[in-house]
CSV table of C-alpha atoms and ligand atoms in Angstrom, one decimal:
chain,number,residue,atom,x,y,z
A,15,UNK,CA,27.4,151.9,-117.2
A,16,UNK,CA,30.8,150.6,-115.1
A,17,UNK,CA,31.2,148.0,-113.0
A,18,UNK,CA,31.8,149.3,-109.7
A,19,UNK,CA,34.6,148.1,-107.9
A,20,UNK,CA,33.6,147.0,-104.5
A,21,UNK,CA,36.4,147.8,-102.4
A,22,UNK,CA,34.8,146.4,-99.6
A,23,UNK,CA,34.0,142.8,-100.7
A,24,UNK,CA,37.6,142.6,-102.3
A,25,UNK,CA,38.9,143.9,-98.9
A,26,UNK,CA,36.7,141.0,-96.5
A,27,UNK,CA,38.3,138.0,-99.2
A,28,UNK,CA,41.6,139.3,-98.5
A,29,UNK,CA,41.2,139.9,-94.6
A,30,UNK,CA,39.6,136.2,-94.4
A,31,UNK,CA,42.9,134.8,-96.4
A,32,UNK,CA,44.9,136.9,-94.1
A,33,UNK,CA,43.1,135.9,-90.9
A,34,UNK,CA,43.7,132.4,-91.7
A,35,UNK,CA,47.6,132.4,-92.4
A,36,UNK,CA,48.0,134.5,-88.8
A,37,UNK,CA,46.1,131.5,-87.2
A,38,UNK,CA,48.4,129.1,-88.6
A,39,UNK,CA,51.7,130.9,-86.8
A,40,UNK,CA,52.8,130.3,-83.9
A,41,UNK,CA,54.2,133.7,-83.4
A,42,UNK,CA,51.2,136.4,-84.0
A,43,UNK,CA,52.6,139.2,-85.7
A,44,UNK,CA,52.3,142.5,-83.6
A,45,UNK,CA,51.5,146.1,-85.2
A,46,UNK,CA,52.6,149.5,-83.3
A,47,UNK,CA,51.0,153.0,-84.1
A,48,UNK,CA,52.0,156.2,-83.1
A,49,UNK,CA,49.5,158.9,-83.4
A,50,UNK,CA,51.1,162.5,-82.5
A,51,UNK,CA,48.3,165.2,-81.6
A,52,UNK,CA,44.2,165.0,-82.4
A,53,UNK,CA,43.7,165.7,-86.0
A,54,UNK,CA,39.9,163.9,-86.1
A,55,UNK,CA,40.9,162.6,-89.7
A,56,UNK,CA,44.2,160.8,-88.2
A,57,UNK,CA,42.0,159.3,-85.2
A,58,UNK,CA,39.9,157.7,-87.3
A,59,UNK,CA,42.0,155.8,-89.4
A,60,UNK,CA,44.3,154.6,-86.8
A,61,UNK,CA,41.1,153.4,-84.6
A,62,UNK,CA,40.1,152.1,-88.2
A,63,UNK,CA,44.3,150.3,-88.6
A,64,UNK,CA,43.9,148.9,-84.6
A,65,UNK,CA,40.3,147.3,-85.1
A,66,UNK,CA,40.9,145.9,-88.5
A,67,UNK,CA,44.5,144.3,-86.7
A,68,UNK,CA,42.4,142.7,-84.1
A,69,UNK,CA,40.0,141.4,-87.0
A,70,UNK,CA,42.5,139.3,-88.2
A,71,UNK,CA,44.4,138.2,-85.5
A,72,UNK,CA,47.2,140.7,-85.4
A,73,UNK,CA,48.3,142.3,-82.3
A,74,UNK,CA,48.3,146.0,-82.1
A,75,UNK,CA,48.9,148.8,-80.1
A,76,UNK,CA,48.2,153.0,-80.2
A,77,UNK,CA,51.1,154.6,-79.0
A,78,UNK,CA,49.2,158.5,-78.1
A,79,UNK,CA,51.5,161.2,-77.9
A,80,UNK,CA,50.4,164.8,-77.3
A,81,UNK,CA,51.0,167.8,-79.9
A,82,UNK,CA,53.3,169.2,-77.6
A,83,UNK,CA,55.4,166.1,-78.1
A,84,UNK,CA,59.2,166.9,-79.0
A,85,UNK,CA,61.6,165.2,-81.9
A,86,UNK,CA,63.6,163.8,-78.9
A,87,UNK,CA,60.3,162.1,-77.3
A,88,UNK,CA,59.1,161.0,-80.3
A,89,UNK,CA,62.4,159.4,-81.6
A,90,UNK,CA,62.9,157.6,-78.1
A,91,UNK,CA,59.1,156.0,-78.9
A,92,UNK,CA,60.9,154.8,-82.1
A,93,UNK,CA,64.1,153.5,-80.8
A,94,UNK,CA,62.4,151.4,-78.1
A,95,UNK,CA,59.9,149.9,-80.8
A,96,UNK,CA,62.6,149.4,-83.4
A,97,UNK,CA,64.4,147.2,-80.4
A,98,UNK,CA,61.5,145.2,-79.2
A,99,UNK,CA,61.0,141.6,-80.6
A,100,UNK,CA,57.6,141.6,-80.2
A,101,UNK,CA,57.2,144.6,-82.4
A,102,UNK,CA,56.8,143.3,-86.3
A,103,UNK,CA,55.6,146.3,-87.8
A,104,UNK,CA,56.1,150.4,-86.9
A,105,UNK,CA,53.7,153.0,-88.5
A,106,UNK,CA,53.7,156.7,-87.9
A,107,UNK,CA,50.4,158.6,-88.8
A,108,UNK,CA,51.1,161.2,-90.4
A,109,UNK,CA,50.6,164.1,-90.9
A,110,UNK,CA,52.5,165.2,-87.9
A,111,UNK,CA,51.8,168.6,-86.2
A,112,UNK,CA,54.6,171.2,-87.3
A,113,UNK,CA,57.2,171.3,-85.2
A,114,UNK,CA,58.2,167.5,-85.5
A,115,UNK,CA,60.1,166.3,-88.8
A,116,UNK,CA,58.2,163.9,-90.8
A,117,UNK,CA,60.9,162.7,-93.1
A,118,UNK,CA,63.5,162.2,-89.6
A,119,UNK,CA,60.9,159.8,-88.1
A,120,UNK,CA,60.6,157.7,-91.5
A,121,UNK,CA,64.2,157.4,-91.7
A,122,UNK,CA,64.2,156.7,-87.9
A,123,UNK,CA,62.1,153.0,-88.2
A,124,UNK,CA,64.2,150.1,-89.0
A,125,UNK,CA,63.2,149.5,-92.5
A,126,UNK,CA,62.5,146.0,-91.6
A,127,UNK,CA,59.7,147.3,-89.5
A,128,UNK,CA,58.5,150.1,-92.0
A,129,UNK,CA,54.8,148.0,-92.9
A,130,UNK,CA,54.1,152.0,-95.0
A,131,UNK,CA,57.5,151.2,-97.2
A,132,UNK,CA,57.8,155.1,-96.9
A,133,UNK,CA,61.8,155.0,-96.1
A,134,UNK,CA,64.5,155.5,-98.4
A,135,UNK,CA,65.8,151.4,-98.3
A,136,UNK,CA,62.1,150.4,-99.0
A,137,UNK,CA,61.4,153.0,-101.8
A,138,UNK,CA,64.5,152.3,-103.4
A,139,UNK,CA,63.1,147.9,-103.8
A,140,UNK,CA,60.4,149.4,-104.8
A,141,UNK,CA,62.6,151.5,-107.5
A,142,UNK,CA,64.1,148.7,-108.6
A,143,UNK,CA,61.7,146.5,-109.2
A,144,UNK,CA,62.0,143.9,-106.3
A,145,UNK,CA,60.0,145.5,-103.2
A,146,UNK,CA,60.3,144.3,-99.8
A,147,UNK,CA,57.0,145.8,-98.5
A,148,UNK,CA,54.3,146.8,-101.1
A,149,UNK,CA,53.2,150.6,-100.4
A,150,UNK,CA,49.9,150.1,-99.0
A,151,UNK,CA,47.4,152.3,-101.2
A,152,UNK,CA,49.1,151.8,-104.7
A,153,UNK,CA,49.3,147.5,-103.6
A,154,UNK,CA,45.7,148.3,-103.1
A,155,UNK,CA,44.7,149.5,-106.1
A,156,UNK,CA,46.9,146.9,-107.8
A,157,UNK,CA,45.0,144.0,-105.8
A,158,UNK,CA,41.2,145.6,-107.2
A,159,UNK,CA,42.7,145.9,-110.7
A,160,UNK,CA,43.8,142.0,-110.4
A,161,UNK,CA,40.4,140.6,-108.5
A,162,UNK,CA,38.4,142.5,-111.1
A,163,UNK,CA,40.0,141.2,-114.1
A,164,UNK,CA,41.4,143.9,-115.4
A,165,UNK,CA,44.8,143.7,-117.2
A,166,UNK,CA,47.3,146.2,-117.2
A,167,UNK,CA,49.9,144.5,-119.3
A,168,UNK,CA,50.4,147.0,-122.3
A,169,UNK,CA,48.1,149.3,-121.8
A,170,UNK,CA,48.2,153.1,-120.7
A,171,UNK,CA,47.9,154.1,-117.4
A,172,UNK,CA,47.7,157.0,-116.0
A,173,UNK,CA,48.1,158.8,-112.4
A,174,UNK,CA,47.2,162.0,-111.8
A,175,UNK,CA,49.3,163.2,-109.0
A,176,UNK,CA,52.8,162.7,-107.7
A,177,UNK,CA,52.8,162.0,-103.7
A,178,UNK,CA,55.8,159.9,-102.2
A,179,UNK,CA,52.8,157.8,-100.3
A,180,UNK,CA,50.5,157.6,-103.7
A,181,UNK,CA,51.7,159.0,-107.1
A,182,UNK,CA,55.2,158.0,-107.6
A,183,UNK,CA,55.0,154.2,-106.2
A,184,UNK,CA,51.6,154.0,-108.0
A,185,UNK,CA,53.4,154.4,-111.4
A,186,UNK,CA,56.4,151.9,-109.8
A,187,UNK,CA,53.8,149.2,-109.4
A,188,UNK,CA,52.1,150.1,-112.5
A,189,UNK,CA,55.4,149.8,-114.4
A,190,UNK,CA,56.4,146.6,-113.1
A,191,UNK,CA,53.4,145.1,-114.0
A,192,UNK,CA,54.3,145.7,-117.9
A,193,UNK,CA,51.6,149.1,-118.5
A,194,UNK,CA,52.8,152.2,-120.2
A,195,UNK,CA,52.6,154.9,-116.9
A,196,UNK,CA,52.6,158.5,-117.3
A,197,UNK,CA,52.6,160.4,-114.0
A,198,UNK,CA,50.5,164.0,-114.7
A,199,UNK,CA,50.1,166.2,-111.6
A,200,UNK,CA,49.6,170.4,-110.6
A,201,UNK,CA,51.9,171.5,-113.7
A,202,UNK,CA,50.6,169.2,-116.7
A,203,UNK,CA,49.8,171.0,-119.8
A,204,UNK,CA,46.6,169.6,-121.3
A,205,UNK,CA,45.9,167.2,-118.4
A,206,UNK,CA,42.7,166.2,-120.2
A,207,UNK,CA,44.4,165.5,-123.5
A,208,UNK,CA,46.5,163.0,-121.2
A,209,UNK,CA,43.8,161.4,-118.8
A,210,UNK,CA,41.6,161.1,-122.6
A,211,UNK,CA,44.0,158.8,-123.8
A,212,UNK,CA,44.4,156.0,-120.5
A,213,UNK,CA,42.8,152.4,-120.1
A,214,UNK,CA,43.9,152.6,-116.8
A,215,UNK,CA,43.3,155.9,-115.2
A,216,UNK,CA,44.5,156.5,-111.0
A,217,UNK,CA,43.8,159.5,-109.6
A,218,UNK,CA,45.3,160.8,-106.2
A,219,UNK,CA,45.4,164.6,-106.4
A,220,UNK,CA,42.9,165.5,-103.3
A,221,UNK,CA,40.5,167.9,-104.9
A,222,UNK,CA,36.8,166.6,-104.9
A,223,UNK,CA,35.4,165.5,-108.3
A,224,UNK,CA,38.0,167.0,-110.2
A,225,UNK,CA,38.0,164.4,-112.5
A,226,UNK,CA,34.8,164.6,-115.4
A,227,UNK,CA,33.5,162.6,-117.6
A,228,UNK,CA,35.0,164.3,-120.7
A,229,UNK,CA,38.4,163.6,-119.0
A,230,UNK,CA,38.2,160.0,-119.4
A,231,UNK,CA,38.1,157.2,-122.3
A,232,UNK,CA,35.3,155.3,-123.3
A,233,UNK,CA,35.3,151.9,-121.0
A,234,UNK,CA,38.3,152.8,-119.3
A,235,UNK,CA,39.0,151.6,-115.4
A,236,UNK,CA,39.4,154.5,-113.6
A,237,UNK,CA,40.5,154.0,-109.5
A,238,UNK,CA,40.0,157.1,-107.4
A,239,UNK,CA,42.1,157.3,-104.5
A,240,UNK,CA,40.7,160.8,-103.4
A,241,UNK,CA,39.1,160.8,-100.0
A,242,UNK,CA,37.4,164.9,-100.0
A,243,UNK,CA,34.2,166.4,-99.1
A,244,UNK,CA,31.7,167.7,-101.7
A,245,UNK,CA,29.5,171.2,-101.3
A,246,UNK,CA,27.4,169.8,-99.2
A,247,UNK,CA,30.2,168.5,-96.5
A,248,UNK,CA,29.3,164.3,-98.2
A,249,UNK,CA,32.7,162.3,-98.5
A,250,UNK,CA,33.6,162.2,-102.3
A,251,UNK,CA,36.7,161.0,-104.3
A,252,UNK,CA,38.4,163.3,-106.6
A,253,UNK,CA,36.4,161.9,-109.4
A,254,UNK,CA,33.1,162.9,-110.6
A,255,UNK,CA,31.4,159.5,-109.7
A,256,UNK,CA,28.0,160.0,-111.5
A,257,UNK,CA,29.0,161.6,-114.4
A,258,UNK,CA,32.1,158.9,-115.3
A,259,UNK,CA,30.8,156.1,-114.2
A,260,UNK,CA,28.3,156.4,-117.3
A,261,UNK,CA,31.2,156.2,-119.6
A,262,UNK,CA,33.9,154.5,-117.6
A,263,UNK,CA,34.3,150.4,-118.0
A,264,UNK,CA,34.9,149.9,-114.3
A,265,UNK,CA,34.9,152.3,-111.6
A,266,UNK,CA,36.0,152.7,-107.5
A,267,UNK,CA,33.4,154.1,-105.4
A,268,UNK,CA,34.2,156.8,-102.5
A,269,UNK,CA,33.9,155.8,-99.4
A,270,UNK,CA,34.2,152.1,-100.5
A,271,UNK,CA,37.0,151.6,-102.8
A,272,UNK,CA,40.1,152.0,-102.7
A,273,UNK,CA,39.9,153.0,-98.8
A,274,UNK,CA,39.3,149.8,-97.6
A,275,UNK,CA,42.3,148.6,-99.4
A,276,UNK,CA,45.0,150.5,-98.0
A,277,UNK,CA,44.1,148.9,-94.0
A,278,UNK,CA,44.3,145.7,-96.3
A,279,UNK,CA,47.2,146.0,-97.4
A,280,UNK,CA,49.1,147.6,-94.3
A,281,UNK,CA,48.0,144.2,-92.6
A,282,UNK,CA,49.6,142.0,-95.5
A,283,UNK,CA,52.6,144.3,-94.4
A,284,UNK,CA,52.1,143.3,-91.0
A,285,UNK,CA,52.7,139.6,-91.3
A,286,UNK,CA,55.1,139.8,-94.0
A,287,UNK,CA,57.5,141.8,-91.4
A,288,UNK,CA,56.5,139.4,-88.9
A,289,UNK,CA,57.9,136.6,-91.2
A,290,UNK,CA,60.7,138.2,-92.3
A,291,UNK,CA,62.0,139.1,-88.9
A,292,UNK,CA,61.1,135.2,-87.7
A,293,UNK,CA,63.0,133.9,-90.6
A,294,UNK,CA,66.6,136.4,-89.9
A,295,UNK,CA,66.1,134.7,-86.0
A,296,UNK,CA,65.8,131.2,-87.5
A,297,UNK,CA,69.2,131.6,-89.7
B,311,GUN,N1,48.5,159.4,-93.6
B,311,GUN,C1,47.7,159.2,-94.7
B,311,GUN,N2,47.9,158.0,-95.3
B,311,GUN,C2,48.9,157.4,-94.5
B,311,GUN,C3,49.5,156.1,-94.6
B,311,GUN,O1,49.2,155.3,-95.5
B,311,GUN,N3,50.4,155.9,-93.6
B,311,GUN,C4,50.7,156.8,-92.6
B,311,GUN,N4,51.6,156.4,-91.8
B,311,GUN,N5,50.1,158.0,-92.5
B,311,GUN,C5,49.2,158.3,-93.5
């Protein structure tokens, strides 16, 4: 039987270290997010990003724009954030309703603001091994891995599915961290003969319990990233949780894993922009 990764315990040590080093600056960092539109999903977890701020001392703000919203109105929100000194960190829910241009507002923060590392200066310290900002679900799984004793230096690790937010800096931190990553996703032959052979098994692909138990190794530590909603409506993860958890060495739960993580994270973000922007003032 796994160990179960609790998510949530991992996630209340890291807020409580994180709550501690706010208190001690002068200068409380400050979090903006924009929400475009009323995707219920979105609402949630920007409600869930502005509580877990206040939690820990940070100060935040919900900028709501309607789904009518144009590029021009959105990108002036943007512009007046990236110029305000009391802003440390800019984050843009997405998805975003079509019409507006995902890729022209992530371009559009100042990368010094950008607590999702989603733009093309952050990605690229990820890239090369030196990030700025840690991307907030894959630092998230790193952090579990790490608090549960589980090494990845050497070993194989795989991640099943290829996202800009999930896949690709998954295998990034993965890689930097000395495991062997192979990155599988929609077009992998033999997916199982690949999973079969990982210690260290992510999977971020978005379809509910996909993973099985003859997919994965004996004692492996398999992190689901998956947030989807079984037959009968229940939140699930893309991994069959009953069935691999028999077989698996360590194992995420859905809700309750890696979910948690990611708000952890984003505030970790949060302060390290804060600092970052404090320290450029101070030179
Ligand atoms: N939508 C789903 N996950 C994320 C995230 O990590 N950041 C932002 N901005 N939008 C998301």
């Amino acid at each position: 039987m796994a160990k179960i990764i609790d998510g949530k315990a991992i996630s209340a040590q890291i807020r409580a270290e994180i709550a501690a080093e706010v208190a001690s600056m002068p200068v409380k960092p400050g979090l903006s997010v924009i929400i475009v539109g009323d995707d219920p999903a979105s609402k949630v977890y920007v409600r869930n990003k502005h509580k877990a701020c206040g939690e820990v001392g940070i100060r935040s703000e919900v900028i709501e724009l309607p789904a009518s919203a144009t590029q021009e109105e959105l990108d002036a929100v943007i512009d007046r954030l990236n110029a305000d000194e009391s802003v440390s960190g800019i984050l843009c829910q997405l998805p975003l309703p079509k019409g507006l241009s995902e890729d022209e507002v992530i371009a559009r923060i100042d990368p010094k603001k950008d607590v999702d590392a989603f733009s093309a200066v952050n990605v690229g310290h990820i890239m090369l091994g030196d990030p700025v900002f840690l991307p907030c679900t894959p630092a998230g799984v790193m952090e579990l891995l790490k608090r549960s004793g589980v090494e990845v230096k050497g070993k194989s690790c795989v991640v099943v599915g290829r996202s800009n937010i999930v896949g690709k800096p998954m295998a990034m931190l993965l890689l930097k961290a000395d495991g062997t990553v192979t990155v599988c996703h929609s077009k992998t032959a033999d997916l199982k003969a690949v999973t079969s052979a990982a210690d260290i098994l992510v999977v971020a692909i978005g379809r509910a319990k996909f993973i099985t138990a003859d997919m994965v190794k004996e004692g492996a530590a398999v992190i689901d990233v998956g947030m989807d909603r079984d037959e009968n409506g229940r939140l699930c993860g893309d991994v069959d949780f009953d069935a691999v958890s028999e077989k698996a060495g360590y194992i995420t739960p859905v809700p309750g894993g890696v979910g948690p993580m990611t708000i952890t994270m984003l505030l970790k973000n949060t302060v390290a922009a804060a600092k970052l922007q404090a320290g450029e003032k101070n030179q």
